[in-house]
PDB file of C-alpha atoms in Angstrom:
ATOM      1  CA  MET A   1      -9.142  72.261   5.762  1.00 48.00           C
ATOM      2  CA  THR A   2      -5.914  72.325   7.720  1.00 49.00           C
ATOM      3  CA  THR A   3      -2.901  74.396   6.809  1.00 50.00           C
ATOM      4  CA  THR A   4       0.576  73.060   7.272  1.00 50.00           C
ATOM      5  CA  ASP A   5       4.143  73.949   6.414  1.00 51.00           C
ATOM      6  CA  LYS A   6       4.885  72.823   2.848  1.00 49.00           C
ATOM      7  CA  SER A   7       8.653  72.715   3.486  1.00 51.00           C
ATOM      8  CA  ALA A   8       8.121  70.057   6.179  1.00 49.00           C
ATOM      9  CA  GLY A   9       6.708  67.683   3.560  1.00 49.00           C
ATOM     10  CA  ILE A  10       3.319  67.283   5.266  1.00 49.00           C
ATOM     11  CA  VAL A  11       0.294  66.766   3.034  1.00 48.00           C
ATOM     12  CA  THR A  12      -2.841  68.687   3.915  1.00 49.00           C
ATOM     13  CA  ASP A  13      -6.261  67.077   3.900  1.00 49.00           C
ATOM     14  CA  SER A  14      -7.291  69.054   0.831  1.00 50.00           C
ATOM     15  CA  GLU A  15      -4.217  67.913  -1.145  1.00 52.00           C
ATOM     16  CA  ALA A  16      -4.373  64.265  -0.135  1.00 51.00           C
ATOM     17  CA  GLY A  17      -5.274  61.880  -2.899  1.00 52.00           C
ATOM     18  CA  PRO A  18      -7.444  58.779  -2.509  1.00 53.00           C
ATOM     19  CA  GLU A  19      -4.439  56.592  -1.696  1.00 51.00           C
ATOM     20  CA  THR A  20      -3.270  58.785   1.207  1.00 51.00           C
ATOM     21  CA  SER A  21      -6.756  59.042   2.664  1.00 52.00           C
ATOM     22  CA  LEU A  22      -6.665  55.267   3.237  1.00 53.00           C
ATOM     23  CA  LEU A  23      -3.548  55.436   5.410  1.00 51.00           C
ATOM     24  CA  LEU A  24      -3.956  55.242   9.169  1.00 56.00           C
ATOM     25  CA  ASN A  25      -1.714  58.260   9.525  1.00 55.00           C
ATOM     26  CA  PRO A  26      -1.815  60.239   6.269  1.00 51.00           C
ATOM     27  CA  HIS A  27       1.071  62.425   7.465  1.00 52.00           C
ATOM     28  CA  GLU A  28       3.434  59.423   7.212  1.00 53.00           C
ATOM     29  CA  GLY A  29       3.146  59.066   3.455  1.00 50.00           C
ATOM     30  CA  SER A  30       5.933  58.348   1.026  1.00 49.00           C
ATOM     31  CA  THR A  31       8.208  61.039   2.504  1.00 52.00           C
ATOM     32  CA  LYS A  32       9.489  58.594   5.144  1.00 55.00           C
ATOM     33  CA  LYS A  33      13.020  57.435   4.316  1.00 66.00           C
ATOM     34  CA  ALA A  34      14.264  53.930   5.170  1.00 65.00           C
ATOM     35  CA  PRO A  35      17.066  53.754   7.763  1.00 69.00           C
ATOM     36  CA  SER A  36      20.525  52.811   6.577  1.00 80.00           C
ATOM     37  CA  ASP A  37      21.296  49.072   6.714  1.00 78.00           C
ATOM     38  CA  SER A  38      24.614  48.949   4.869  1.00 80.00           C
ATOM     39  CA  TYR A  39      25.617  45.415   5.917  1.00 86.00           C
ATOM     40  CA  HIS A  40      22.033  44.077   5.903  1.00 86.00           C
ATOM     41  CA  PHE A  41      22.226  43.164   9.612  1.00 91.00           C
ATOM     42  CA  ALA A  42      18.629  44.227  10.270  1.00 89.00           C
ATOM     43  CA  TYR A  43      17.404  42.189   7.301  1.00 91.00           C
ATOM     44  CA  ILE A  44      19.330  39.130   8.525  1.00 92.00           C
ATOM     45  CA  ILE A  45      17.915  39.550  12.030  1.00 92.00           C
ATOM     46  CA  TYR A  46      14.337  39.758  10.763  1.00 92.00           C
ATOM     47  CA  PHE A  47      14.927  36.773   8.486  1.00 93.00           C
ATOM     48  CA  THR A  48      16.307  34.776  11.436  1.00 92.00           C
ATOM     49  CA  LEU A  49      13.340  35.745  13.609  1.00 91.00           C
ATOM     50  CA  GLY A  50      11.036  34.620  10.795  1.00 90.00           C
ATOM     51  CA  VAL A  51      12.804  31.258  10.774  1.00 89.00           C
ATOM     52  CA  GLY A  52      12.492  31.157  14.552  1.00 87.00           C
ATOM     53  CA  PHE A  53       8.753  31.432  14.933  1.00 82.00           C
ATOM     54  CA  LEU A  54       8.007  28.581  12.527  1.00 85.00           C
ATOM     55  CA  LEU A  55      10.882  26.321  13.568  1.00 87.00           C
ATOM     56  CA  PRO A  56       9.211  24.660  16.610  1.00 89.00           C
ATOM     57  CA  TRP A  57       6.073  23.785  14.671  1.00 89.00           C
ATOM     58  CA  ASN A  58       8.191  22.280  11.904  1.00 88.00           C
ATOM     59  CA  ALA A  59      10.187  20.313  14.474  1.00 89.00           C
ATOM     60  CA  PHE A  60       7.066  18.789  16.031  1.00 91.00           C
ATOM     61  CA  ILE A  61       5.276  18.020  12.783  1.00 88.00           C
ATOM     62  CA  THR A  62       8.421  16.658  11.103  1.00 87.00           C
ATOM     63  CA  ALA A  63       8.933  14.172  13.955  1.00 89.00           C
ATOM     64  CA  VAL A  64       5.396  12.804  13.499  1.00 89.00           C
ATOM     65  CA  ASP A  65       6.765   9.395  12.431  1.00 90.00           C
ATOM     66  CA  TYR A  66       8.674   9.148  15.706  1.00 90.00           C
ATOM     67  CA  PHE A  67       5.591  10.098  17.725  1.00 93.00           C
ATOM     68  CA  SER A  68       3.364   7.764  15.701  1.00 92.00           C
ATOM     69  CA  TYR A  69       5.754   4.917  16.484  1.00 92.00           C
ATOM     70  CA  LEU A  70       5.694   5.690  20.222  1.00 92.00           C
ATOM     71  CA  TYR A  71       1.923   6.257  20.390  1.00 93.00           C
ATOM     72  CA  PRO A  72       0.423   3.967  17.707  1.00 92.00           C
ATOM     73  CA  SER A  73      -3.262   4.336  18.612  1.00 91.00           C
ATOM     74  CA  THR A  74      -3.367   8.132  18.242  1.00 92.00           C
ATOM     75  CA  ALA A  75      -3.589  10.358  15.184  1.00 93.00           C
ATOM     76  CA  VAL A  76      -0.560  12.392  16.205  1.00 93.00           C
ATOM     77  CA  ASP A  77      -0.437  14.753  13.222  1.00 91.00           C
ATOM     78  CA  ARG A  78      -4.108  15.708  13.562  1.00 94.00           C
ATOM     79  CA  ILE A  79      -3.959  16.149  17.323  1.00 95.00           C
ATOM     80  CA  PHE A  80      -0.792  18.258  17.130  1.00 95.00           C
ATOM     81  CA  ALA A  81      -2.284  20.466  14.406  1.00 94.00           C
ATOM     82  CA  VAL A  82      -5.499  21.099  16.342  1.00 96.00           C
ATOM     83  CA  ILE A  83      -3.695  21.802  19.617  1.00 96.00           C
ATOM     84  CA  TYR A  84      -1.072  24.081  18.095  1.00 95.00           C
ATOM     85  CA  MET A  85      -3.380  26.087  15.863  1.00 95.00           C
ATOM     86  CA  LEU A  86      -6.166  26.418  18.434  1.00 97.00           C
ATOM     87  CA  VAL A  87      -3.822  27.591  21.189  1.00 96.00           C
ATOM     88  CA  ALA A  88      -2.007  29.968  18.819  1.00 95.00           C
ATOM     89  CA  LEU A  89      -5.268  31.421  17.488  1.00 95.00           C
ATOM     90  CA  VAL A  90      -6.894  31.966  20.878  1.00 96.00           C
ATOM     91  CA  CYS A  91      -3.730  33.412  22.426  1.00 94.00           C
ATOM     92  CA  LEU A  92      -3.076  35.672  19.441  1.00 91.00           C
ATOM     93  CA  PHE A  93      -6.650  36.950  19.645  1.00 92.00           C
ATOM     94  CA  VAL A  94      -6.253  37.708  23.366  1.00 92.00           C
ATOM     95  CA  ILE A  95      -2.904  39.415  22.762  1.00 88.00           C
ATOM     96  CA  VAL A  96      -4.236  41.584  19.945  1.00 86.00           C
ATOM     97  CA  VAL A  97      -7.416  42.583  21.756  1.00 88.00           C
ATOM     98  CA  PHE A  98      -6.133  43.099  25.287  1.00 86.00           C
ATOM     99  CA  TYR A  99      -2.327  43.311  25.478  1.00 79.00           C
ATOM    100  CA  ALA A 100      -0.952  44.639  22.180  1.00 73.00           C
ATOM    101  CA  HIS A 101      -0.628  48.213  23.448  1.00 79.00           C
ATOM    102  CA  LYS A 102       0.061  47.340  27.078  1.00 81.00           C
ATOM    103  CA  SER A 103       3.269  45.353  26.656  1.00 80.00           C
ATOM    104  CA  LEU A 104       6.449  45.833  24.702  1.00 87.00           C
ATOM    105  CA  ALA A 105       6.820  43.884  21.478  1.00 87.00           C
ATOM    106  CA  SER A 106      10.417  43.021  22.370  1.00 89.00           C
ATOM    107  CA  PHE A 107       9.210  41.450  25.632  1.00 91.00           C
ATOM    108  CA  ARG A 108       6.621  39.341  23.773  1.00 90.00           C
ATOM    109  CA  ILE A 109       9.187  38.251  21.168  1.00 91.00           C
ATOM    110  CA  ASN A 110      11.741  37.221  23.786  1.00 93.00           C
ATOM    111  CA  LEU A 111       9.112  35.464  25.922  1.00 94.00           C
ATOM    112  CA  GLY A 112       7.938  33.567  22.831  1.00 93.00           C
ATOM    113  CA  LEU A 113      11.501  32.487  22.060  1.00 93.00           C
ATOM    114  CA  LEU A 114      11.966  31.320  25.666  1.00 96.00           C
ATOM    115  CA  LEU A 115       8.756  29.265  25.463  1.00 95.00           C
ATOM    116  CA  PHE A 116       9.988  27.744  22.191  1.00 94.00           C
ATOM    117  CA  VAL A 117      13.227  26.643  23.833  1.00 95.00           C
ATOM    118  CA  ILE A 118      11.365  25.111  26.781  1.00 96.00           C
ATOM    119  CA  ALA A 119       8.886  23.331  24.501  1.00 95.00           C
ATOM    120  CA  LEU A 120      11.639  21.919  22.308  1.00 93.00           C
ATOM    121  CA  LEU A 121      13.644  20.695  25.308  1.00 95.00           C
ATOM    122  CA  VAL A 122      10.664  18.843  26.817  1.00 94.00           C
ATOM    123  CA  VAL A 123      10.643  16.018  24.245  1.00 92.00           C
ATOM    124  CA  PRO A 124      14.294  14.894  24.478  1.00 93.00           C
ATOM    125  CA  VAL A 125      14.273  15.195  28.277  1.00 95.00           C
ATOM    126  CA  LEU A 126      10.996  13.250  28.429  1.00 94.00           C
ATOM    127  CA  ASP A 127      12.443  10.535  26.208  1.00 92.00           C
ATOM    128  CA  LEU A 128      15.636  10.365  28.248  1.00 94.00           C
ATOM    129  CA  VAL A 129      13.910  10.239  31.640  1.00 93.00           C
ATOM    130  CA  TYR A 130      10.530   8.540  31.097  1.00 92.00           C
ATOM    131  CA  VAL A 131       9.791   7.107  27.649  1.00 87.00           C
ATOM    132  CA  LYS A 132      13.220   5.570  26.883  1.00 87.00           C
ATOM    133  CA  GLY A 133      11.961   4.359  23.495  1.00 83.00           C
ATOM    134  CA  GLN A 134       9.095   2.276  24.918  1.00 87.00           C
ATOM    135  CA  VAL A 135       5.923   2.121  22.853  1.00 89.00           C
ATOM    136  CA  GLY A 136       2.551   2.978  24.383  1.00 84.00           C
ATOM    137  CA  LEU A 137       3.430   5.224  27.322  1.00 89.00           C
ATOM    138  CA  TYR A 138       0.569   7.654  26.714  1.00 91.00           C
ATOM    139  CA  ALA A 139       1.423   9.896  29.658  1.00 93.00           C
ATOM    140  CA  GLY A 140       4.397  10.890  27.528  1.00 92.00           C
ATOM    141  CA  PHE A 141       2.025  11.809  24.723  1.00 94.00           C
ATOM    142  CA  ASP A 142       0.091  14.067  27.090  1.00 95.00           C
ATOM    143  CA  VAL A 143       3.284  15.861  28.113  1.00 95.00           C
ATOM    144  CA  THR A 144       4.326  16.157  24.466  1.00 94.00           C
ATOM    145  CA  SER A 145       0.898  17.607  23.609  1.00 95.00           C
ATOM    146  CA  ALA A 146       1.362  20.145  26.403  1.00 97.00           C
ATOM    147  CA  ALA A 147       4.737  21.059  24.871  1.00 96.00           C
ATOM    148  CA  VAL A 148       3.003  21.560  21.510  1.00 96.00           C
ATOM    149  CA  ALA A 149       0.466  23.830  23.227  1.00 97.00           C
ATOM    150  CA  LEU A 150       3.307  25.758  24.887  1.00 96.00           C
ATOM    151  CA  SER A 151       4.889  26.139  21.469  1.00 95.00           C
ATOM    152  CA  GLY A 152       1.583  27.492  20.129  1.00 95.00           C
ATOM    153  CA  LEU A 153       1.547  30.082  22.927  1.00 95.00           C
ATOM    154  CA  GLY A 154       5.129  31.032  22.064  1.00 94.00           C
ATOM    155  CA  ASP A 155       4.141  31.362  18.405  1.00 93.00           C
ATOM    156  CA  ALA A 156       1.290  33.721  19.288  1.00 93.00           C
ATOM    157  CA  LEU A 157       3.538  35.859  21.475  1.00 92.00           C
ATOM    158  CA  MET A 158       6.349  36.032  18.969  1.00 91.00           C
ATOM    159  CA  GLN A 159       4.188  36.457  15.896  1.00 88.00           C
ATOM    160  CA  GLY A 160       2.068  39.125  17.589  1.00 85.00           C
ATOM    161  CA  GLY A 161       5.159  41.147  18.401  1.00 89.00           C
ATOM    162  CA  LEU A 162       7.321  40.489  15.354  1.00 90.00           C
ATOM    163  CA  ILE A 163       4.716  41.150  12.667  1.00 88.00           C
ATOM    164  CA  GLY A 164       3.741  44.387  14.412  1.00 86.00           C
ATOM    165  CA  VAL A 165       7.334  45.607  14.644  1.00 89.00           C
ATOM    166  CA  ALA A 166       8.167  44.619  11.067  1.00 90.00           C
ATOM    167  CA  GLY A 167       4.976  46.285   9.852  1.00 87.00           C
ATOM    168  CA  GLU A 168       6.148  49.637  11.202  1.00 87.00           C
ATOM    169  CA  MET A 169       9.391  49.418   9.233  1.00 86.00           C
ATOM    170  CA  PRO A 170      10.011  49.536   5.473  1.00 87.00           C
ATOM    171  CA  GLU A 171       8.503  46.717   3.421  1.00 89.00           C
ATOM    172  CA  ARG A 172      11.735  44.768   3.016  1.00 90.00           C
ATOM    173  CA  TYR A 173      11.736  43.810   6.704  1.00 91.00           C
ATOM    174  CA  MET A 174       8.262  42.293   6.514  1.00 92.00           C
ATOM    175  CA  GLN A 175       9.496  40.473   3.422  1.00 92.00           C
ATOM    176  CA  ALA A 176      12.457  39.212   5.490  1.00 92.00           C
ATOM    177  CA  VAL A 177      10.121  37.788   8.145  1.00 92.00           C
ATOM    178  CA  VAL A 178       7.941  36.040   5.561  1.00 91.00           C
ATOM    179  CA  ALA A 179      10.999  34.739   3.701  1.00 91.00           C
ATOM    180  CA  GLY A 180      12.312  33.424   7.023  1.00 90.00           C
ATOM    181  CA  THR A 181       9.146  31.431   7.640  1.00 88.00           C
ATOM    182  CA  ALA A 182       9.390  30.001   4.126  1.00 86.00           C
ATOM    183  CA  GLY A 183      13.057  29.220   4.687  1.00 84.00           C
ATOM    184  CA  SER A 184      12.230  27.375   7.890  1.00 81.00           C
ATOM    185  CA  GLY A 185       9.727  25.163   6.112  1.00 74.00           C
ATOM    186  CA  LYS A 186      12.101  24.499   3.223  1.00 73.00           C
ATOM    187  CA  CYS A 187      14.900  23.603   5.643  1.00 68.00           C
ATOM    188  CA  PHE A 188      12.805  20.850   7.231  1.00 67.00           C
ATOM    189  CA  ILE A 189      11.636  19.563   3.853  1.00 66.00           C
ATOM    190  CA  PHE A 190      15.271  19.385   2.769  1.00 65.00           C
ATOM    191  CA  LEU A 191      16.290  17.536   5.933  1.00 63.00           C
ATOM    192  CA  ASN A 192      13.484  14.991   5.544  1.00 65.00           C
ATOM    193  CA  ASN A 193      13.660  14.263   1.852  1.00 65.00           C
ATOM    194  CA  GLY A 194      17.168  15.318   0.926  1.00 55.00           C
ATOM    195  CA  GLU A 195      15.836  17.472  -1.928  1.00 51.00           C
TER     196      GLU A 195
END
Protein backbone atom coordinates (compact mmCIF):
# COMPACT_ATOMS: atom_id res chain seq x y z
CA MET A 1 0.00 0.00 0.00
CA THR A 2 1.39 3.35 -1.04
CA THR A 3 0.74 6.59 0.78
CA THR A 4 0.25 9.80 -1.11
CA ASP A 5 -0.80 13.37 -0.49
CA LYS A 6 -4.61 13.57 -0.46
CA SER A 7 -4.59 17.30 -1.30
CA ALA A 8 -2.81 16.55 -4.59
CA GLY A 9 -5.81 14.50 -5.75
CA ILE A 10 -3.84 11.27 -6.21
CA VAL A 11 -5.65 8.01 -5.54
CA THR A 12 -3.77 5.36 -3.60
CA ASP A 13 -3.78 1.72 -4.62
CA SER A 14 -5.90 0.78 -1.62
CA GLU A 15 -8.56 3.41 -2.45
CA ALA A 16 -8.72 2.69 -6.17
CA GLY A 17 -11.93 1.13 -7.35
CA PRO A 18 -12.22 -1.52 -10.08
CA GLU A 19 -12.57 1.11 -12.80
CA THR A 20 -9.33 2.92 -11.88
CA SER A 21 -7.38 -0.31 -11.64
CA LEU A 22 -8.03 -0.85 -15.37
CA LEU A 23 -6.39 2.44 -16.36
CA LEU A 24 -2.86 2.35 -17.73
CA ASN A 25 -1.92 5.12 -15.35
CA PRO A 26 -4.34 5.07 -12.41
CA HIS A 27 -2.96 8.40 -11.16
CA GLU A 28 -4.48 10.16 -14.21
CA GLY A 29 -8.07 9.46 -13.26
CA SER A 30 -10.98 11.84 -13.51
CA THR A 31 -9.09 14.68 -11.80
CA LYS A 32 -7.56 15.75 -15.14
CA LYS A 33 -9.21 18.92 -16.44
CA ALA A 34 -9.69 19.59 -20.16
CA PRO A 35 -7.71 22.55 -21.58
CA SER A 36 -9.63 25.66 -22.54
CA ASP A 37 -10.78 25.75 -26.19
CA SER A 38 -13.03 28.81 -26.15
CA TYR A 39 -13.29 29.26 -29.93
CA HIS A 40 -13.20 25.51 -30.68
CA PHE A 41 -10.03 25.88 -32.79
CA ALA A 42 -8.56 22.61 -31.52
CA TYR A 43 -11.80 20.77 -32.26
CA ILE A 44 -11.89 22.22 -35.79
CA ILE A 45 -8.26 21.23 -36.36
CA TYR A 46 -8.86 17.65 -35.25
CA PHE A 47 -12.02 17.48 -37.37
CA THR A 48 -10.07 18.75 -40.40
CA LEU A 49 -7.30 16.22 -39.80
CA GLY A 50 -9.95 13.50 -39.60
CA VAL A 51 -11.28 14.63 -42.98
CA GLY A 52 -7.72 14.65 -44.28
CA PHE A 53 -6.73 11.08 -43.63
CA LEU A 54 -9.77 9.61 -45.39
CA LEU A 55 -9.91 12.12 -48.24
CA PRO A 56 -7.33 10.47 -50.57
CA TRP A 57 -8.97 7.06 -50.30
CA ASN A 58 -12.34 8.61 -51.09
CA ALA A 59 -10.84 10.45 -54.05
CA PHE A 60 -9.39 7.27 -55.56
CA ILE A 61 -12.42 5.07 -54.95
CA THR A 62 -14.88 7.75 -56.10
CA ALA A 63 -13.05 8.08 -59.44
CA VAL A 64 -13.39 4.32 -60.07
CA ASP A 65 -15.66 4.96 -63.09
CA TYR A 66 -12.94 7.09 -64.67
CA PHE A 67 -10.30 4.42 -64.02
CA SER A 68 -12.60 1.64 -65.22
CA TYR A 69 -13.10 3.54 -68.47
CA LEU A 70 -9.34 3.97 -68.98
CA TYR A 71 -8.46 0.39 -67.98
CA PRO A 72 -11.47 -1.74 -69.02
CA SER A 73 -9.97 -5.20 -68.46
CA THR A 74 -9.12 -4.65 -64.78
CA ALA A 75 -11.26 -4.76 -61.66
CA VAL A 76 -10.11 -1.33 -60.52
CA ASP A 77 -12.19 -1.07 -57.35
CA ARG A 78 -11.04 -4.46 -56.06
CA ILE A 79 -7.39 -3.89 -56.92
CA PHE A 80 -7.38 -0.43 -55.32
CA ALA A 81 -9.03 -1.74 -52.15
CA VAL A 82 -6.55 -4.60 -51.76
CA ILE A 83 -3.52 -2.40 -52.44
CA TYR A 84 -4.62 0.43 -50.17
CA MET A 85 -5.75 -1.68 -47.24
CA LEU A 86 -2.83 -4.11 -47.39
CA VAL A 87 -0.22 -1.35 -47.54
CA ALA A 88 -1.97 0.64 -44.79
CA LEU A 89 -2.29 -2.42 -42.54
CA VAL A 90 1.30 -3.60 -42.93
CA CYS A 91 2.75 -0.10 -42.53
CA LEU A 92 0.55 0.67 -39.52
CA PHE A 93 1.66 -2.59 -37.90
CA VAL A 94 5.34 -1.72 -38.48
CA ILE A 95 4.81 1.81 -37.15
CA VAL A 96 3.04 0.64 -34.01
CA VAL A 97 5.51 -2.13 -33.24
CA PHE A 98 8.80 -0.46 -34.10
CA TYR A 99 8.49 3.33 -34.50
CA ALA A 100 5.61 4.61 -32.36
CA HIS A 101 7.87 5.68 -29.49
CA LYS A 102 10.90 6.54 -31.60
CA SER A 103 9.42 9.28 -33.76
CA LEU A 104 7.27 12.30 -33.11
CA ALA A 105 3.58 12.02 -33.91
CA SER A 106 3.62 15.47 -35.51
CA PHE A 107 6.37 14.31 -37.89
CA ARG A 108 4.35 11.22 -38.88
CA ILE A 109 1.19 13.30 -39.39
CA ASN A 110 2.95 15.86 -41.58
CA LEU A 111 4.79 13.17 -43.56
CA GLY A 112 1.47 11.39 -44.14
CA LEU A 113 -0.11 14.62 -45.39
CA LEU A 114 2.84 15.20 -47.74
CA LEU A 115 2.48 11.67 -49.14
CA PHE A 116 -1.24 12.30 -49.65
CA VAL A 117 -0.52 15.43 -51.67
CA ILE A 118 2.04 13.60 -53.82
CA ALA A 119 -0.29 10.65 -54.38
CA LEU A 120 -3.19 12.89 -55.35
CA LEU A 121 -1.05 14.91 -57.77
CA VAL A 122 0.23 11.80 -59.58
CA VAL A 123 -3.07 11.03 -61.36
CA PRO A 124 -3.73 14.43 -63.00
CA VAL A 125 -0.07 14.82 -63.97
CA LEU A 126 -0.05 11.27 -65.38
CA ASP A 127 -3.20 12.00 -67.38
CA LEU A 128 -1.80 15.29 -68.66
CA VAL A 129 1.60 13.89 -69.66
CA TYR A 130 1.05 10.22 -70.60
CA VAL A 131 -2.52 8.92 -70.69
CA LYS A 132 -4.22 11.94 -72.34
CA GLY A 133 -7.60 10.17 -72.18
CA GLN A 134 -6.49 7.12 -74.19
CA VAL A 135 -8.02 3.80 -73.21
CA GLY A 136 -5.82 0.79 -72.45
CA LEU A 137 -2.49 2.33 -71.45
CA TYR A 138 -1.89 -0.10 -68.58
CA ALA A 139 1.45 1.41 -67.59
CA GLY A 140 -0.67 4.30 -66.37
CA PHE A 141 -2.67 1.89 -64.25
CA ASP A 142 0.54 0.61 -62.66
CA VAL A 143 1.59 4.16 -61.77
CA THR A 144 -1.89 4.89 -60.43
CA SER A 145 -1.75 1.72 -58.31
CA ALA A 146 1.60 2.88 -56.94
CA ALA A 147 -0.05 6.21 -56.04
CA VAL A 148 -2.79 4.29 -54.22
CA ALA A 149 -0.10 2.37 -52.32
CA LEU A 150 1.64 5.65 -51.47
CA SER A 151 -1.68 6.95 -50.20
CA GLY A 152 -2.03 3.83 -48.03
CA LEU A 153 1.41 4.52 -46.54
CA GLY A 154 0.37 8.12 -45.86
CA ASP A 155 -2.82 6.87 -44.20
CA ALA A 156 -0.84 4.58 -41.90
CA LEU A 157 1.56 7.37 -40.94
CA MET A 158 -1.15 9.92 -40.34
CA GLN A 159 -3.59 7.59 -38.62
CA GLY A 160 -0.86 6.15 -36.40
CA GLY A 161 0.08 9.62 -35.21
CA LEU A 162 -3.30 11.33 -35.12
CA ILE A 163 -5.24 8.65 -33.25
CA GLY A 164 -2.45 8.44 -30.67
CA VAL A 165 -2.37 12.19 -30.11
CA ALA A 166 -6.16 12.50 -29.96
CA GLY A 167 -6.32 9.56 -27.56
CA GLU A 168 -4.18 11.43 -25.04
CA MET A 169 -6.57 14.39 -25.04
CA PRO A 170 -10.15 14.67 -23.77
CA GLU A 171 -12.74 12.50 -25.51
CA ARG A 172 -14.19 15.28 -27.65
CA TYR A 173 -11.03 15.45 -29.76
CA MET A 174 -11.18 11.76 -30.63
CA GLN A 175 -14.83 12.35 -31.48
CA ALA A 176 -13.71 15.22 -33.75
CA VAL A 177 -11.32 12.92 -35.64
CA VAL A 178 -13.97 10.23 -36.11
CA ALA A 179 -16.57 12.82 -37.13
CA GLY A 180 -14.05 14.18 -39.64
CA THR A 181 -13.63 10.78 -41.27
CA ALA A 182 -17.41 10.44 -41.47
CA GLY A 183 -17.67 13.95 -42.89
CA SER A 184 -15.11 13.10 -45.56
CA GLY A 185 -17.11 10.09 -46.69
CA LYS A 186 -20.37 12.03 -46.68
CA CYS A 187 -18.79 14.83 -48.71
CA PHE A 188 -17.85 12.44 -51.51
CA ILE A 189 -21.25 10.75 -51.43
CA PHE A 190 -22.86 14.18 -51.74
CA LEU A 191 -20.61 15.14 -54.66
CA ASN A 192 -21.36 11.90 -56.52
CA ASN A 193 -25.08 11.60 -56.00
CA GLY A 194 -26.13 15.14 -55.19
CA GLU A 195 -27.94 13.95 -52.05
